Tab-separated table of C-alpha atoms and ligand atoms in Angstrom:
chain	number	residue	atom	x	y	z
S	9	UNK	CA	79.142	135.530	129.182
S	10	UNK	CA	79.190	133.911	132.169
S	11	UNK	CA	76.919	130.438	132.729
S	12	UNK	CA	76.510	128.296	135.663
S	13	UNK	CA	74.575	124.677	135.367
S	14	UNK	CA	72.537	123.422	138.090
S	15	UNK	CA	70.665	120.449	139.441
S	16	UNK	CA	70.681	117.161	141.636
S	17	UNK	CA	72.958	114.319	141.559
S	18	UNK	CA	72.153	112.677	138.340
S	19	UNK	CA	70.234	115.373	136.327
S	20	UNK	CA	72.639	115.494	133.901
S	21	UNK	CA	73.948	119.065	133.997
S	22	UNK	CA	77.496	117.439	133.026
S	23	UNK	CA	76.585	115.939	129.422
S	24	UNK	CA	73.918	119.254	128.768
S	25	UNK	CA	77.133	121.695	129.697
S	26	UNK	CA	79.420	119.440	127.518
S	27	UNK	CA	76.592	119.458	124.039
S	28	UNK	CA	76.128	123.257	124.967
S	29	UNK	CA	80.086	124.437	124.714
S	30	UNK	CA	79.849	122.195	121.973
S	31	UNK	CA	76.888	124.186	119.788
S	32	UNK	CA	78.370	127.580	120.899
S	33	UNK	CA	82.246	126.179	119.240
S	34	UNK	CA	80.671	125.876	116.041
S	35	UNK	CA	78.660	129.444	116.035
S	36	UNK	CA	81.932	130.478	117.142
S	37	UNK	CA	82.067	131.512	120.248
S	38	UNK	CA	85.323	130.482	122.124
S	39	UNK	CA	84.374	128.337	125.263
S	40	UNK	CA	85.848	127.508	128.376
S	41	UNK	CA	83.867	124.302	130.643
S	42	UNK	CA	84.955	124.411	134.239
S	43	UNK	CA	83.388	122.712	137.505
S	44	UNK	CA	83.163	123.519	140.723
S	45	UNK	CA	84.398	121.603	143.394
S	46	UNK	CA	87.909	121.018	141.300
S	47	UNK	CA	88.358	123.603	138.529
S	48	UNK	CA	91.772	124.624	139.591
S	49	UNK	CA	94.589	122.991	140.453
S	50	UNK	CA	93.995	123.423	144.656
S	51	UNK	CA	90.322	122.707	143.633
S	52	UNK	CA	91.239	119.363	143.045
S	53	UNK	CA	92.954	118.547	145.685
S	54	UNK	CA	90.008	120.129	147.695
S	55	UNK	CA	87.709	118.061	145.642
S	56	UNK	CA	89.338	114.961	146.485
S	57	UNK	CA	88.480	115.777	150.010
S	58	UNK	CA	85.234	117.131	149.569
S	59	UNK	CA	83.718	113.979	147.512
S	60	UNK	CA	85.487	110.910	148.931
S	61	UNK	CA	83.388	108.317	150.973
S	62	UNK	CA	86.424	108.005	152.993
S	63	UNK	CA	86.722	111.729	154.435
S	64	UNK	CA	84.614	111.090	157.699
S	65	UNK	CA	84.182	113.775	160.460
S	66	UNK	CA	84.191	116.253	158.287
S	67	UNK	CA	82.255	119.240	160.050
S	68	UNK	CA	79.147	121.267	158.151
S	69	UNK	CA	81.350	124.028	158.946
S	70	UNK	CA	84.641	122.544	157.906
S	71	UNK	CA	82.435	121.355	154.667
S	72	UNK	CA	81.534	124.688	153.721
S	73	UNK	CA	85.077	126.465	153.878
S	74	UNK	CA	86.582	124.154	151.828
S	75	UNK	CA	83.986	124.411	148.890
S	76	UNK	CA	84.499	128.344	149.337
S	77	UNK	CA	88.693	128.320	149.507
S	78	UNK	CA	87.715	126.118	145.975
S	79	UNK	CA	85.737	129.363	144.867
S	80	UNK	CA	87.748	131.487	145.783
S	81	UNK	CA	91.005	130.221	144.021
S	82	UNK	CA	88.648	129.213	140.951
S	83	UNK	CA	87.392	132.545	140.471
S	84	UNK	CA	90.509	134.344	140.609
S	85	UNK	CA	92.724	131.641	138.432
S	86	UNK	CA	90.277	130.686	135.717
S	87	UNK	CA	86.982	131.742	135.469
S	88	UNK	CA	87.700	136.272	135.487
S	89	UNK	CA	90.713	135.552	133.338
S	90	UNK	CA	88.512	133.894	130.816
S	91	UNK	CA	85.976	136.593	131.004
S	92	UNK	CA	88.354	138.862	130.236
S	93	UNK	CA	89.446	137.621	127.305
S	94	UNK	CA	86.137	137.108	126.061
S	95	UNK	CA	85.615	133.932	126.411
S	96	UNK	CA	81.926	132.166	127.110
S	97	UNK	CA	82.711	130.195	130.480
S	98	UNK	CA	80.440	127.306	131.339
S	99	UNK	CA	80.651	126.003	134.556
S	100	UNK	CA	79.230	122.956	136.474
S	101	UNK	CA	78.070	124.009	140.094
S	102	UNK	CA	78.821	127.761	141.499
S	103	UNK	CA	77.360	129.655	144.225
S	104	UNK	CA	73.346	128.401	144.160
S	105	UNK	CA	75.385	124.700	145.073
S	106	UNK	CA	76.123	126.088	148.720
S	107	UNK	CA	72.981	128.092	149.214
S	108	UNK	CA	71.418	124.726	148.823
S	109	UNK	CA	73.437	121.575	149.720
S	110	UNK	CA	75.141	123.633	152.853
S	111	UNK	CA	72.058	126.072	153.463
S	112	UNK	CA	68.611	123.822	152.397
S	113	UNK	CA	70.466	120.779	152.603
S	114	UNK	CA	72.924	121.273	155.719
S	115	UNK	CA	70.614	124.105	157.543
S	116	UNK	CA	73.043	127.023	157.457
S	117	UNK	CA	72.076	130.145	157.333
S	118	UNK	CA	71.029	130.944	153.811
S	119	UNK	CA	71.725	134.727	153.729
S	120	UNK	CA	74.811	134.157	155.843
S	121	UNK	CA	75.629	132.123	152.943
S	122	UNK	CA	75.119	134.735	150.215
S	123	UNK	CA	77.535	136.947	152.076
S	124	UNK	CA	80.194	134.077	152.248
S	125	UNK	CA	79.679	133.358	148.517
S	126	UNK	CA	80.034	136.772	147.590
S	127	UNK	CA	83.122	137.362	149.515
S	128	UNK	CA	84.781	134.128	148.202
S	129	UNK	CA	83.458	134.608	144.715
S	130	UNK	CA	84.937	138.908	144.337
S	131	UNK	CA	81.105	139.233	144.179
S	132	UNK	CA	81.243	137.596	140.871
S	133	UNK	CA	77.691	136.345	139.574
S	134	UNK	CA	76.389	133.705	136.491
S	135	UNK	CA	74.729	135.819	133.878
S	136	UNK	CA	72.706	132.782	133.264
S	137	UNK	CA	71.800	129.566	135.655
S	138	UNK	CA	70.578	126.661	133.899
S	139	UNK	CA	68.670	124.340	136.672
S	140	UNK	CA	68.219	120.981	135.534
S	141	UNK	CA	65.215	119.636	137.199
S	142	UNK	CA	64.633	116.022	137.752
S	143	UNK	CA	62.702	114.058	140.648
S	144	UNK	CA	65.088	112.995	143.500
S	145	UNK	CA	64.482	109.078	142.873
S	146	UNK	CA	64.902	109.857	139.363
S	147	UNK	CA	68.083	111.562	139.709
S	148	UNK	CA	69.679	109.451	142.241
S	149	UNK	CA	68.739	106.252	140.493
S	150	UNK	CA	70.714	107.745	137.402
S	151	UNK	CA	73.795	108.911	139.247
S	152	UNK	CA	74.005	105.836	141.233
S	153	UNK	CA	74.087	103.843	137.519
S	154	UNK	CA	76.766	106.120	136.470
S	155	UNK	CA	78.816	105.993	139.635
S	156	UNK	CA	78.624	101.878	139.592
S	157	UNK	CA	79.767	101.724	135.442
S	158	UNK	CA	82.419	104.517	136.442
S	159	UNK	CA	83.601	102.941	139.584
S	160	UNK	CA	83.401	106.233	141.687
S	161	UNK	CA	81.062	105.050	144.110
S	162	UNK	CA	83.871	105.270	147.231
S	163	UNK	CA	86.227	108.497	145.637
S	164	UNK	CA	83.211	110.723	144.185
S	165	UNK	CA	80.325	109.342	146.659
S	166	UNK	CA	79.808	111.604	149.487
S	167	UNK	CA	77.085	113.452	148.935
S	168	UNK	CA	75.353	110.577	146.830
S	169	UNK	CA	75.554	108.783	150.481
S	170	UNK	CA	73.057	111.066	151.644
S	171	UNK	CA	69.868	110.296	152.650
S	172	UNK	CA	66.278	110.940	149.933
S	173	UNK	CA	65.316	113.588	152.757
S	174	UNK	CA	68.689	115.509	152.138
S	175	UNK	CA	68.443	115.669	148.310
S	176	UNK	CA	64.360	116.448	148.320
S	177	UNK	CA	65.313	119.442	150.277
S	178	UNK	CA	68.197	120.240	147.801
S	179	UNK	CA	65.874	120.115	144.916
S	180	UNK	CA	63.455	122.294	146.939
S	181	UNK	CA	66.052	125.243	147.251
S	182	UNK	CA	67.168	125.037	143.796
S	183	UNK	CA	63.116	125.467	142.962
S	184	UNK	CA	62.882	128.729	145.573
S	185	UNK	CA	65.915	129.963	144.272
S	186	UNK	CA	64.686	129.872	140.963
S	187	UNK	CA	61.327	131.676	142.073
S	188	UNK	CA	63.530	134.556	143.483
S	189	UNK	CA	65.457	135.046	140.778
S	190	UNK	CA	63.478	133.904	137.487
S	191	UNK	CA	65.670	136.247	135.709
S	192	UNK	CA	69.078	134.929	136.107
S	193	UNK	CA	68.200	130.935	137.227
S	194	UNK	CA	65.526	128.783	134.294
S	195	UNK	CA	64.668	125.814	135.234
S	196	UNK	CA	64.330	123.046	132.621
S	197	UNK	CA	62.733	119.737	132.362
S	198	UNK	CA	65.537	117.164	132.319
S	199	UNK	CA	63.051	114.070	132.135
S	200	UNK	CA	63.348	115.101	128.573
S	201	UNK	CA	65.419	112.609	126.378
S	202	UNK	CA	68.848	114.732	126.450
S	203	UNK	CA	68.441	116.020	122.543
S	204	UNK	CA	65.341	117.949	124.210
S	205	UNK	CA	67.461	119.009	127.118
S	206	UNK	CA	70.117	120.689	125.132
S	207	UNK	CA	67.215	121.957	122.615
S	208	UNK	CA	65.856	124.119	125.555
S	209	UNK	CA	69.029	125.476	127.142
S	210	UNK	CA	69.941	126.512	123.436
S	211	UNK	CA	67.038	128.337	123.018
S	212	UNK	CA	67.681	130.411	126.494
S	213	UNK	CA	70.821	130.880	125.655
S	214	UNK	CA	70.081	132.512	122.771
S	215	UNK	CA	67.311	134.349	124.004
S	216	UNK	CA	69.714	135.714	126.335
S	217	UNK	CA	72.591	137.047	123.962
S	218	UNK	CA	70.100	138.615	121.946
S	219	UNK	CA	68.869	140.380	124.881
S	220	UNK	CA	72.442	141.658	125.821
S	221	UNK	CA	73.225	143.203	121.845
V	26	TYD	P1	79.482	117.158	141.131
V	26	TYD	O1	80.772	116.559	140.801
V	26	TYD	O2	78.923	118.151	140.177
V	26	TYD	O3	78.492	115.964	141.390
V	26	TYD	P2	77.380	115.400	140.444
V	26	TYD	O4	78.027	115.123	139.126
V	26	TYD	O5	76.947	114.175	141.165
V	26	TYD	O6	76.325	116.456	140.366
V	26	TYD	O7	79.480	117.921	142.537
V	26	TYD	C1	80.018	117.369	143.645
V	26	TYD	C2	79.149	117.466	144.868
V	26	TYD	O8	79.500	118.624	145.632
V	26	TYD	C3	77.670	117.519	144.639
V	26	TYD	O9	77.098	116.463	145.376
V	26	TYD	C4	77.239	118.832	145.266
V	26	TYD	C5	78.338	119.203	146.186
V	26	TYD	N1	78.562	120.663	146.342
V	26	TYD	C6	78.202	121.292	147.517
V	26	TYD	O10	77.688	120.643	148.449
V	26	TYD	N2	78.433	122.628	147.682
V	26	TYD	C7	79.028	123.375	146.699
V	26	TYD	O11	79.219	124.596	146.877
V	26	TYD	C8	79.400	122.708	145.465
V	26	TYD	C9	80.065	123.485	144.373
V	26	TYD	C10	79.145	121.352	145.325
């Protein structure tokens, strides 16, 4: 099974995905976590680029490639082979990230985009996309708290730099996306305290493998 986590800056997809892979260890299930940008070992070099505060000029276009040579490697090195062996992969950030950061948020072409990601990604699809939906003020105020206590304000701030505008229309392609595709993407309410947060994904999780015995 094959799970992607969603969201803003700051909506906490990173501690849900960590207490999820954690539940599914101890009902046994053998679990790999994995992030895009950076889940392979080109990824992170591509993710050093992609995030830092300090890459300037990069071009939209430029932008784009390099989050979909960080697919493309990530795909083929880590997340089929762990498929294949049966393995439950979790991963922070796939595909619906470029549809809307580069397409909502950048204003490329969205089904231009869907072609790219397929291409990059072997046509490789999330069984399940958990969007974590916060508020933009609310989201940004937590990641900028978590950027200042972590100190990755200049070498993970990029995006974070962008403007309230940029991020409201993020959120609002995550929320279209999940009207075209209620079957695959469920949106949940991360204002809940995170116990809640988990408590939800669990239970569509489980809904899910149920539905696929
Ligand atoms: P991430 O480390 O998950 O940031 P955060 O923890 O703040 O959510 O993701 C890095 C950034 O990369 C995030 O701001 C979204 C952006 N991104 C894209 O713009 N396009 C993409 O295809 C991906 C995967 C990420």
């Amino acid at each position: 099974m094959f799970i992607s986590f969603e969201g803003i800056e700051g909506s906490g997809k990173s501690t849900c995905m960590r207490l999820l892979a954690e539940h599914l260890e101890r009902h046994g299930y053998s679990v790999l976590t994995t992030r895009e940008p950076g889940g392979s070992a080109l990824g992170r070099t591509l993710r050093h680029m992609l995030l830092d505060v300090r890459t300037t000029r990069l071009t939209n276009r430029a932008e784009l490639f390099l989050f979909l040579a960080d697919r493309a490697q990530h795909v083929t090195e880590v997340i089929r082979p762990a498929l294949e062996e049966g393995q439950v992969v979790l991963c922070d950030r796939y595909v619906d990230s470029t549809l809307v950061y580069q397409g909502y948020g950048r204003g490329i072409d969205v089904d231009m985009l869907r072609q790219l990601n397929a291409h990059a990604a072997t046509a490789l699809m999330p069984d399940l996309t958990l969007l974590l939906d916060v508020p933009v003020e609310e989201g940004l105020a937590r990641a900028g708290q978590r950027n200042q206590e972590e100190g990755t304000v200049i070498s993970e701030g990029r995006f974070e730099a962008e403007s309230m505008v940029f991020h409201g229309r993020v959120r609002e392609g995550y929320l279209a996306l999940a009207e075209e595709e209620p079957k695959r993407i469920v949106r949940i309410d991360a204002t809940q305290p995170p116990e809640d947060v988990l408590l939800s994904c669990v239970s569509v999780v489980e809904r899910w493998l149920h539905s696929a015995e």
